[in-house]
C-alpha cells in the first residue's frame, strides 16, 4: 500500500480545484464489498488494471476508432468535452508514435508528484497501460489491445504493478503518476453517475471524486474494452 500515492492524490486534486472527499473504511475483498463500505453504488467504482500491450503496426498507437466520447453533444456522456479537450484530440481522432512523451501520458501531474521512471525497463514494441473501467463491467483484453492498434494485451506482474504505480494490486487509483504508464478509460465510467469512487493507494481509504473533475484532471484516453457484467461475475 502507498501513503505516498494517497498524499499525492490529495495534493493533485486540491491543486486542481477538484470536488472530492476521502472515506476511511475496512479493507474489502471484492468491488461489491468496498462499494458497500464506501456507501456508493457498484457502478461508481473505478477499477484499474495495469497491462502491457504489443503488436503495434509500424510502431504506431492509435485512439481513433474509440474516441466517440469526443462529441461534446453526446447526451449520454456529459464529460465528453472535458475528456476530448484534455486529450488534445481533433474530430475524434488521436494517433502517435509508441515513444509517447511524458506530456502525453500524465500532463497534469506536477514533476514533484511523479514516480521514478527508471523502472520497469520496458520492452521493445510494447507499452504499459493503466486500464480503468466501471466496477459493474468486465474487461475484454483483446478489445483493449485492438482499440489502441495492438494485437495482444496482458496483465503485468505484481512487481511491475509496484514499479509503475507504487501500489499493491487492489489499491491502484485511476491516475497515472508514471511517465511510462498510459491512462485509458472505458466509456462505462462516464455518464451514469455524478461521482466515481476508488481506492486511493491504500486498501482502507477511498476517494469519492466528481466525474467531470476526474475527466478534466486525469485526461484519460477513451477506449471501449468492457461489457456489462451479469450478476455474480
mmCIF file of C-alpha atoms in Angstrom, residues 21 31-47 134-136 189 192-198 208 228:
data_model
loop_
_atom_site.group_PDB
_atom_site.id
_atom_site.type_symbol
_atom_site.label_atom_id
_atom_site.label_comp_id
_atom_site.label_asym_id
_atom_site.label_seq_id
_atom_site.Cartn_x
_atom_site.Cartn_y
_atom_site.Cartn_z
ATOM 1 C CA UNK A 21 -13.789 13.634 -0.257
ATOM 2 C CA UNK A 31 -15.748 -4.497 -5.527
ATOM 3 C CA UNK A 32 -19.238 -5.032 -4.127
ATOM 4 C CA UNK A 33 -17.931 -5.144 -0.567
ATOM 5 C CA UNK A 34 -15.864 -1.998 -0.904
ATOM 6 C CA UNK A 35 -18.793 -0.159 -2.534
ATOM 7 C CA UNK A 36 -20.922 -1.030 0.499
ATOM 8 C CA UNK A 37 -18.170 0.164 2.826
ATOM 9 C CA UNK A 38 -17.903 3.454 0.927
ATOM 10 C CA UNK A 39 -21.663 3.951 0.777
ATOM 11 C CA UNK A 40 -21.618 4.097 -3.026
ATOM 12 C CA UNK A 41 -23.106 2.070 -5.862
ATOM 13 C CA UNK A 42 -21.076 -0.671 -7.536
ATOM 14 C CA UNK A 43 -21.076 1.147 -10.886
ATOM 15 C CA UNK A 44 -19.400 4.187 -9.333
ATOM 16 C CA UNK A 45 -16.299 2.145 -8.591
ATOM 17 C CA UNK A 46 -13.309 2.864 -10.845
ATOM 18 C CA UNK A 47 -11.252 -0.313 -11.187
ATOM 19 C CA UNK A 134 -16.576 0.756 -14.003
ATOM 20 C CA UNK A 135 -16.709 -1.972 -11.370
ATOM 21 C CA UNK A 136 -20.016 -3.362 -12.657
ATOM 22 C CA UNK A 189 -17.008 5.090 -16.254
ATOM 23 C CA UNK A 192 -24.107 7.375 -15.340
ATOM 24 C CA UNK A 193 -23.032 8.870 -12.002
ATOM 25 C CA UNK A 194 -22.050 12.323 -10.842
ATOM 26 C CA UNK A 195 -19.195 10.859 -8.781
ATOM 27 C CA UNK A 196 -16.737 7.992 -9.111
ATOM 28 C CA UNK A 197 -15.049 6.157 -6.218
ATOM 29 C CA UNK A 198 -11.720 4.375 -5.968
ATOM 30 C CA UNK A 208 -15.005 9.873 -3.995
ATOM 31 C CA UNK A 228 -21.788 -5.065 -18.505
#
